[in-house]
């Protein structure tokens, strides 16, 4: 079977929710993936900030294989060892006291929204259920998560969205102050907006948001689904800003590719959930949490977060040098290895040209190239991509 045959088969039977690149990927190792024809690609998107330890990391693969030979799933009616150990690790390394495990980012955000509503409901403030989130935000595709998402194109065709969501511009403190009401249960945001275009807050913004929330008795929810687990050069992005949220959601890189989400909160907030409040069949199964546990342990042993910060600085500088050479580059920004390069042209042709040269990169919001390689990326890999971009942008400009 050729990749063209496979593509035809897939296009005939899969729902048409994705405009895929005409590549069939069959194998991965570290920062490399291979297609059916045996061509190798350097992966600078890592399954959208998921495979932080690269593909098929030997320690994670081994942990997974070991667990696969014993216990996969028993439901959350029972205790399991890996789930407990992962929850201990996460609470031990964050502001949070308790964790709820689920299967995806959207589900983690659903859980966060439910927790915030329940928290005020239990305190007798039943009218206090509204959530303020940000324009250009992305919180997922389920009904509540998309209702919280500040991008019309995500909601198009799915009306009516849920009641109880208000929007203000990201990075606008005055707009937030004005929108706050006695009905506001929570402010929910990504510390650095991912899908919205790798948009970074100005230095004091998040601290001010924290203060505004405190002044109003409102909960602060950070969606760290994309920014968490070392992506920004800190374990969690909130560490850059000298504040902590009340609730945090994680997913993407937590399982390095195994589907797992988590919603974390400090004790007082977490205690709004009691037996029966919320549940999921698959959340935190032994098979998935044993892999995630191997992921977080490996991150510590291999000092991945420090490496991400170093490679992020190196990569950003390289891209900034490119900016001096290429007038099509408007801006280079980001934290750690979540980097956006804004062009003043549509970026799709650049992505395609890089693919042809053996690099997987990503374009969001039409004109922003997003780089989110595995955190194990090395300078030589970065140099190769930057050379490729240099050539591609030269040709694009002509
Ligand atoms: C990817 C993402 C989500 C949604 O995660 P899914 O696992 O696709 O549901 C939510 N929030 C942010 C910030 C994300 O990057």
Short mmCIF file of C-alpha atoms and ligand atoms in Angstrom, two decimals:
data_model
loop_
_atom_site.label_atom_id
_atom_site.label_comp_id
_atom_site.label_asym_id
_atom_site.label_seq_id
_atom_site.Cartn_x
_atom_site.Cartn_y
_atom_site.Cartn_z
CA UNK A 1 0.00 0.00 0.00
CA UNK A 2 1.29 3.46 -0.90
CA UNK A 3 0.69 6.55 1.20
CA UNK A 4 -1.64 7.77 -1.53
CA UNK A 5 -3.78 4.62 -1.12
CA UNK A 6 -3.86 5.13 2.63
CA UNK A 7 -4.81 8.79 2.21
CA UNK A 8 -7.67 7.84 -0.14
CA UNK A 9 -8.97 5.23 2.29
CA UNK A 10 -8.82 7.62 5.25
CA UNK A 11 -10.51 10.43 3.34
CA UNK A 12 -13.35 8.05 2.47
CA UNK A 13 -14.12 6.88 6.01
CA UNK A 14 -12.95 9.53 8.46
CA UNK A 15 -15.16 12.48 9.42
CA UNK A 16 -13.77 15.48 7.60
CA UNK A 17 -12.73 17.44 10.66
CA UNK A 18 -9.10 17.88 9.66
CA UNK A 19 -7.29 19.24 6.63
CA UNK A 20 -4.34 16.89 6.91
CA UNK A 21 -0.94 17.11 5.29
CA UNK A 22 -0.46 14.34 2.71
CA UNK A 23 1.97 12.42 4.88
CA UNK A 24 1.43 9.07 6.59
CA UNK A 25 3.58 8.83 9.70
CA UNK A 26 4.49 5.35 10.87
CA UNK A 27 7.35 5.62 13.36
CA UNK A 28 8.97 8.04 15.80
CA UNK A 29 12.16 8.21 17.83
CA UNK A 30 13.26 11.22 19.83
CA UNK A 31 12.69 14.34 17.72
CA UNK A 32 12.34 12.38 14.47
CA UNK A 33 9.33 10.81 12.77
CA UNK A 34 9.23 8.70 9.62
CA UNK A 35 6.64 8.40 6.88
CA UNK A 36 5.57 5.31 4.92
CA UNK A 37 8.18 5.95 2.26
CA UNK A 38 10.92 6.03 4.88
CA UNK A 39 11.44 9.81 4.75
CA UNK A 40 12.50 11.32 8.06
CA UNK A 41 11.15 14.57 9.50
CA UNK A 42 12.36 16.71 12.42
CA UNK A 43 9.33 17.25 14.58
CA UNK A 44 8.99 20.88 15.70
CA UNK A 45 5.37 20.57 16.81
CA UNK A 46 5.54 17.37 18.93
CA UNK A 47 1.90 16.46 18.39
CA UNK A 48 0.98 20.04 19.42
CA UNK A 49 3.08 20.39 22.55
CA UNK A 50 2.38 16.81 23.63
CA UNK A 51 5.48 14.66 23.11
CA UNK A 52 7.77 16.70 25.37
CA UNK A 53 10.17 13.79 25.87
CA UNK A 54 10.16 13.02 22.17
CA UNK A 55 8.74 9.92 20.52
CA UNK A 56 9.08 6.46 22.02
CA UNK A 57 11.14 7.56 25.01
CA UNK A 58 12.72 4.32 26.28
CA UNK A 59 11.92 4.92 29.96
CA UNK A 60 8.27 5.75 29.26
CA UNK A 61 7.93 2.87 26.78
CA UNK A 62 9.32 0.47 29.36
CA UNK A 63 7.03 1.71 32.12
CA UNK A 64 4.08 1.37 29.78
CA UNK A 65 5.04 -2.15 28.69
CA UNK A 66 5.53 -3.23 32.27
CA UNK A 67 2.12 -1.88 33.31
CA UNK A 68 0.50 -3.33 30.18
CA UNK A 69 1.45 -6.78 31.44
CA UNK A 70 -0.31 -6.31 34.77
CA UNK A 71 -3.19 -3.88 35.33
CA UNK A 72 -4.82 -1.59 32.74
CA UNK A 73 -8.05 -0.45 34.26
CA UNK A 74 -10.26 -1.06 37.27
CA UNK A 75 -12.42 2.12 37.42
CA UNK A 76 -12.24 4.77 40.07
CA UNK A 77 -14.22 2.57 42.45
CA UNK A 78 -10.82 1.34 43.69
CA UNK A 79 -7.45 2.77 44.66
CA UNK A 80 -4.45 2.19 42.42
CA UNK A 81 -0.75 2.76 43.02
CA UNK A 82 0.31 4.74 39.90
CA UNK A 83 -2.68 7.11 40.13
CA UNK A 84 -1.84 7.93 43.74
CA UNK A 85 1.85 8.39 42.98
CA UNK A 86 1.10 10.74 40.06
CA UNK A 87 -1.29 12.82 42.17
CA UNK A 88 1.37 13.04 44.88
CA UNK A 89 3.94 14.16 42.36
CA UNK A 90 1.69 16.83 40.86
CA UNK A 91 0.57 18.26 44.21
CA UNK A 92 4.15 18.05 45.48
CA UNK A 93 5.37 20.14 42.55
CA UNK A 94 2.60 22.74 42.33
CA UNK A 95 0.42 25.05 44.43
CA UNK A 96 -2.36 22.47 44.38
CA UNK A 97 -3.51 20.13 47.13
CA UNK A 98 -5.78 17.81 45.15
CA UNK A 99 -6.11 16.41 41.63
CA UNK A 100 -8.95 15.10 39.50
CA UNK A 101 -7.82 12.96 36.56
CA UNK A 102 -9.63 12.86 33.23
CA UNK A 103 -8.76 12.13 29.61
CA UNK A 104 -8.25 15.37 27.74
CA UNK A 105 -7.79 19.09 27.99
CA UNK A 106 -11.40 19.93 27.29
CA UNK A 107 -12.50 17.54 30.02
CA UNK A 108 -10.09 19.11 32.49
CA UNK A 109 -11.59 22.52 31.72
CA UNK A 110 -15.12 21.13 32.04
CA UNK A 111 -14.15 19.83 35.46
CA UNK A 112 -12.67 23.22 36.41
CA UNK A 113 -15.82 25.08 35.37
CA UNK A 114 -18.01 22.63 37.29
CA UNK A 115 -15.80 22.92 40.37
CA UNK A 116 -15.98 26.71 40.37
CA UNK A 117 -19.77 26.67 40.02
CA UNK A 118 -20.12 24.06 42.76
CA UNK A 119 -17.82 26.00 45.07
CA UNK A 120 -20.09 29.05 45.09
CA UNK A 121 -23.26 26.99 44.97
CA UNK A 122 -22.19 25.24 48.20
CA UNK A 123 -21.57 28.64 49.80
CA UNK A 124 -25.12 29.66 49.02
CA UNK A 125 -24.11 32.01 46.18
CA UNK A 126 -26.23 30.28 43.57
CA UNK A 127 -26.30 33.26 41.23
CA UNK A 128 -22.54 33.29 41.12
CA UNK A 129 -21.78 31.00 38.19
CA UNK A 130 -20.33 33.22 35.48
CA UNK A 131 -16.84 32.77 34.06
CA UNK A 132 -14.82 35.53 32.45
CA UNK A 133 -12.39 34.32 29.84
CA UNK A 134 -10.32 36.02 27.19
CA UNK A 135 -10.78 36.83 23.53
CA UNK A 136 -8.47 34.70 21.35
CA UNK A 137 -8.45 32.03 24.07
CA UNK A 138 -8.75 28.33 23.43
CA UNK A 139 -10.16 25.97 26.03
CA UNK A 140 -11.31 22.98 23.97
CA UNK A 141 -14.19 21.68 21.88
CA UNK A 142 -16.75 20.24 24.29
CA UNK A 143 -19.82 22.41 24.87
CA UNK A 144 -18.67 24.17 28.04
CA UNK A 145 -15.05 24.41 26.90
CA UNK A 146 -16.05 25.94 23.59
CA UNK A 147 -18.45 28.28 25.36
CA UNK A 148 -15.43 29.50 27.34
CA UNK A 149 -13.36 29.87 24.17
CA UNK A 150 -12.95 33.40 22.86
CA UNK A 151 -12.83 32.64 19.15
CA UNK A 152 -15.96 32.82 16.98
CA UNK A 153 -14.69 30.33 14.42
CA UNK A 154 -14.62 27.61 17.11
CA UNK A 155 -18.27 28.24 18.01
CA UNK A 156 -19.59 28.72 14.48
CA UNK A 157 -22.64 26.53 13.88
CA UNK A 158 -23.00 25.24 17.43
CA UNK A 159 -25.41 27.77 18.90
CA UNK A 160 -26.75 28.06 21.45
CA UNK A 161 -23.53 27.97 23.45
CA UNK A 162 -23.81 27.72 27.24
CA UNK A 163 -24.92 30.64 29.31
CA UNK A 164 -22.53 32.10 31.83
CA UNK A 165 -19.45 33.12 29.86
CA UNK A 166 -18.17 36.65 29.42
CA UNK A 167 -15.16 37.82 27.45
CA UNK A 168 -12.58 40.52 27.79
CA UNK A 169 -9.44 41.21 25.76
CA UNK A 170 -6.36 39.30 26.91
CA UNK A 171 -3.77 41.51 28.58
CA UNK A 172 -6.29 44.31 29.24
CA UNK A 173 -6.50 44.87 33.01
CA UNK A 174 -9.06 47.68 32.83
CA UNK A 175 -11.43 45.63 30.70
CA UNK A 176 -11.26 42.84 33.28
CA UNK A 177 -11.85 45.22 36.19
CA UNK A 178 -14.94 46.57 34.46
CA UNK A 179 -16.35 43.16 33.59
CA UNK A 180 -16.03 41.76 37.13
CA UNK A 181 -19.43 41.37 38.79
CA UNK A 182 -20.89 39.77 41.89
CA UNK A 183 -22.01 36.96 39.56
CA UNK A 184 -18.42 36.23 38.48
CA UNK A 185 -17.33 32.88 39.89
CA UNK A 186 -14.06 32.60 38.05
CA UNK A 187 -11.61 34.18 35.68
CA UNK A 188 -10.19 31.55 33.36
CA UNK A 189 -7.19 32.09 31.14
CA UNK A 190 -4.08 30.67 29.56
CA UNK A 191 -1.03 32.39 31.09
CA UNK A 192 0.40 32.43 27.57
CA UNK A 193 -2.23 31.98 24.87
CA UNK A 194 -1.36 29.00 22.70
CA UNK A 195 -3.81 28.47 19.84
CA UNK A 196 -4.63 32.19 19.86
CA UNK A 197 -1.18 32.90 18.45
CA UNK A 198 1.42 32.39 21.22
CA UNK A 199 0.34 35.65 22.84
CA UNK A 200 2.31 36.64 25.90
CA UNK A 201 1.02 38.80 28.75
CA UNK A 202 2.77 42.05 29.63
CA UNK A 203 4.93 41.71 32.75
CA UNK A 204 2.44 42.79 35.43
CA UNK A 205 -0.75 41.56 33.83
CA UNK A 206 -1.20 38.22 35.58
CA UNK A 207 -0.26 39.65 38.97
CA UNK A 208 -2.93 42.29 38.47
CA UNK A 209 -5.44 39.63 37.42
CA UNK A 210 -4.67 37.78 40.64
CA UNK A 211 -5.28 40.98 42.64
CA UNK A 212 -8.53 41.73 40.84
CA UNK A 213 -9.74 38.20 41.60
CA UNK A 214 -8.75 38.51 45.26
CA UNK A 215 -10.51 41.87 45.59
CA UNK A 216 -13.70 40.32 44.23
CA UNK A 217 -13.50 36.94 45.93
CA UNK A 218 -13.33 35.34 42.48
CA UNK A 219 -11.49 32.13 41.66
CA UNK A 220 -8.58 32.22 39.23
CA UNK A 221 -8.30 29.28 36.84
CA UNK A 222 -5.19 28.81 34.73
CA UNK A 223 -5.52 26.63 31.66
CA UNK A 224 -1.98 25.25 31.50
CA UNK A 225 -2.91 22.48 29.12
CA UNK A 226 -0.42 23.79 26.58
CA UNK A 227 1.94 25.81 28.79
CA UNK A 228 2.34 23.25 31.58
CA UNK A 229 4.82 20.41 32.06
CA UNK A 230 7.95 22.39 31.26
CA UNK A 231 6.90 23.78 27.89
CA UNK A 232 7.63 27.40 28.84
CA UNK A 233 10.93 26.71 30.60
CA UNK A 234 9.29 26.37 34.02
CA UNK A 235 7.33 23.32 35.14
CA UNK A 236 4.19 25.47 35.11
CA UNK A 237 3.93 28.84 33.36
CA UNK A 238 2.49 30.55 36.45
CA UNK A 239 5.96 30.25 38.02
CA UNK A 240 7.17 32.95 35.63
CA UNK A 241 4.79 35.49 37.10
CA UNK A 242 5.17 35.22 40.87
CA UNK A 243 1.58 34.22 41.53
CA UNK A 244 -0.48 31.04 41.85
CA UNK A 245 -3.97 30.30 40.53
CA UNK A 246 -6.70 28.58 42.59
CA UNK A 247 -7.35 25.97 39.92
CA UNK A 248 -5.16 24.67 37.11
CA UNK A 249 -5.82 22.36 34.20
CA UNK A 250 -3.27 20.13 32.50
CA UNK A 251 -3.35 17.65 29.65
CA UNK A 252 -1.26 17.67 26.49
CA UNK A 253 2.27 16.77 27.64
CA UNK A 254 1.33 15.07 30.90
CA UNK A 255 1.26 11.62 29.29
CA UNK A 256 3.71 12.39 26.47
CA UNK A 257 1.05 11.15 24.05
CA UNK A 258 -1.13 8.93 26.20
CA UNK A 259 -4.48 10.64 26.73
CA UNK A 260 -4.63 12.13 30.20
CA UNK A 261 -5.97 15.37 31.62
CA UNK A 262 -5.87 16.71 35.15
CA UNK A 263 -7.65 19.42 37.08
CA UNK A 264 -5.85 20.62 40.20
CA UNK A 265 -6.97 22.93 42.96
CA UNK A 266 -6.08 24.12 46.41
CA UNK A 267 -7.85 22.39 49.28
CA UNK A 268 -10.59 24.91 50.04
CA UNK A 269 -11.76 24.95 46.43
CA UNK A 270 -11.22 21.23 45.81
CA UNK A 271 -13.43 20.38 48.78
CA UNK A 272 -16.47 21.52 46.78
CA UNK A 273 -16.29 18.13 45.02
CA UNK A 274 -17.58 15.25 47.13
CA UNK A 275 -18.35 11.63 46.16
CA UNK A 276 -20.72 11.72 43.18
CA UNK A 277 -20.04 15.36 42.22
CA UNK A 278 -18.01 14.49 39.17
CA UNK A 279 -16.62 11.35 37.60
CA UNK A 280 -15.20 9.68 34.52
CA UNK A 281 -14.73 6.05 33.57
CA UNK A 282 -11.22 6.30 32.21
CA UNK A 283 -9.74 9.16 34.23
CA UNK A 284 -6.39 8.24 35.76
CA UNK A 285 -6.33 4.55 34.87
CA UNK A 286 -3.25 2.64 36.04
CA UNK A 287 -2.01 2.20 32.47
CA UNK A 288 -2.09 5.92 31.68
CA UNK A 289 -0.93 7.19 35.05
CA UNK A 290 2.00 4.78 35.14
CA UNK A 291 3.17 6.26 31.83
CA UNK A 292 2.62 9.82 33.07
CA UNK A 293 4.52 8.98 36.24
CA UNK A 294 7.45 7.78 34.12
CA UNK A 295 7.18 11.04 32.17
CA UNK A 296 7.41 13.32 35.19
CA UNK A 297 10.18 11.27 36.81
CA UNK A 298 12.17 11.34 33.58
CA UNK A 299 11.68 15.10 33.35
CA UNK A 300 13.30 15.40 36.77
CA UNK A 301 16.16 12.93 36.16
CA UNK A 302 17.05 14.43 32.78
CA UNK A 303 16.56 18.05 33.98
CA UNK A 304 14.22 18.62 31.07
CA UNK A 305 12.73 21.90 32.29
CA UNK A 306 16.14 23.59 32.54
CA UNK A 307 17.04 22.23 29.12
CA UNK A 308 13.78 23.61 27.70
CA UNK A 309 14.57 27.05 29.10
CA UNK A 310 18.08 26.96 27.59
CA UNK A 311 16.98 25.66 24.19
CA UNK A 312 14.08 28.11 24.18
CA UNK A 313 16.43 31.06 24.67
CA UNK A 314 18.77 29.73 21.98
CA UNK A 315 15.94 29.10 19.52
CA UNK A 316 14.29 32.48 20.15
CA UNK A 317 17.59 34.31 19.58
CA UNK A 318 18.13 32.44 16.32
CA UNK A 319 14.65 33.34 15.13
CA UNK A 320 15.18 36.97 16.13
CA UNK A 321 18.32 37.03 13.97
CA UNK A 322 16.21 35.73 11.11
CA UNK A 323 13.80 38.57 11.73
CA UNK A 324 16.58 41.06 11.01
CA UNK A 325 17.09 39.42 7.60
CA UNK A 326 13.49 38.86 6.53
CA UNK A 327 10.96 41.64 6.24
CA UNK A 328 8.09 39.11 6.24
CA UNK A 329 8.75 38.38 9.93
CA UNK A 330 6.74 40.77 12.10
CA UNK A 331 7.47 39.39 15.53
CA UNK A 332 9.14 36.55 17.43
CA UNK A 333 7.76 35.82 20.89
CA UNK A 334 7.15 33.12 23.44
CA UNK A 335 8.32 31.44 26.60
CA UNK A 336 10.73 28.53 26.64
CA UNK A 337 9.95 26.19 23.78
CA UNK A 338 6.53 27.63 23.00
CA UNK A 339 7.51 30.11 20.32
CA UNK A 340 5.46 32.07 17.82
CA UNK A 341 6.82 33.79 14.72
CA UNK A 342 4.30 36.19 13.27
CA UNK A 343 4.52 36.82 9.53
CA UNK A 344 2.92 39.55 7.49
CA UNK A 345 1.91 36.90 4.93
CA UNK A 346 -0.14 33.72 5.17
CA UNK A 347 2.09 31.04 6.69
CA UNK A 348 0.66 27.96 4.97
CA UNK A 349 3.16 28.02 2.09
CA UNK A 350 6.03 28.24 4.57
CA UNK A 351 4.73 25.22 6.50
CA UNK A 352 4.40 23.23 3.26
CA UNK A 353 7.88 24.21 2.11
CA UNK A 354 9.35 23.18 5.48
CA UNK A 355 7.49 19.85 5.25
CA UNK A 356 9.05 19.25 1.84
CA UNK A 357 12.44 19.92 3.43
CA UNK A 358 11.76 17.43 6.24
CA UNK A 359 10.50 19.63 9.09
CA UNK A 360 7.13 19.54 10.84
CA UNK A 361 6.07 23.01 11.92
CA UNK A 362 2.65 24.52 12.48
CA UNK A 363 0.79 27.68 11.51
CA UNK A 364 -2.00 29.18 13.63
CA UNK A 365 -4.29 32.17 13.05
CA UNK A 366 -3.20 32.12 9.37
CA UNK A 367 0.06 34.00 9.86
CA UNK A 368 1.76 32.80 13.03
CA UNK A 369 4.24 29.96 12.83
CA UNK A 370 4.22 28.01 16.07
CA UNK A 371 7.22 26.02 17.18
CA UNK A 372 6.71 23.53 20.01
CA UNK A 373 9.38 20.86 19.57
CA UNK A 374 10.04 18.06 22.05
CA UNK A 375 11.79 19.59 25.06
CA UNK A 376 14.74 17.25 24.42
CA UNK A 377 15.55 19.16 21.22
CA UNK A 378 19.24 20.04 20.74
CA UNK A 379 20.99 23.06 19.22
CA UNK A 380 21.96 21.15 16.09
CA UNK A 381 18.27 20.39 15.39
CA UNK A 382 17.37 24.03 15.93
CA UNK A 383 20.19 25.18 13.64
CA UNK A 384 18.91 22.88 10.88
CA UNK A 385 15.37 24.25 11.10
CA UNK A 386 16.55 27.86 11.21
CA UNK A 387 18.65 27.28 8.05
CA UNK A 388 15.62 25.74 6.37
CA UNK A 389 13.42 28.70 7.38
CA UNK A 390 16.07 31.11 6.15
CA UNK A 391 15.96 29.50 2.68
CA UNK A 392 12.20 29.07 2.59
CA UNK A 393 11.55 32.70 3.60
CA UNK A 394 14.04 33.92 0.99
CA UNK A 395 12.07 32.07 -1.68
CA UNK A 396 8.68 33.12 -0.28
CA UNK A 397 9.65 36.79 -0.41
CA UNK A 398 10.61 36.49 -4.09
C1 LIG B 1 -5.19 21.78 23.44
C2 LIG B 1 -5.80 22.70 24.42
C3 LIG B 1 -7.05 22.44 25.01
C4 LIG B 1 -7.92 21.28 24.60
O1 LIG B 1 -7.33 20.05 24.87
P1 LIG B 1 -7.97 18.72 24.24
O2 LIG B 1 -7.17 17.62 24.84
O3 LIG B 1 -7.81 18.82 22.76
O4 LIG B 1 -9.39 18.69 24.64
C5 LIG B 1 -7.51 23.32 25.95
N1 LIG B 1 -6.79 24.40 26.32
C6 LIG B 1 -5.59 24.67 25.80
C7 LIG B 1 -4.84 25.87 26.26
C8 LIG B 1 -5.06 23.85 24.81
O5 LIG B 1 -3.89 24.14 24.25
#
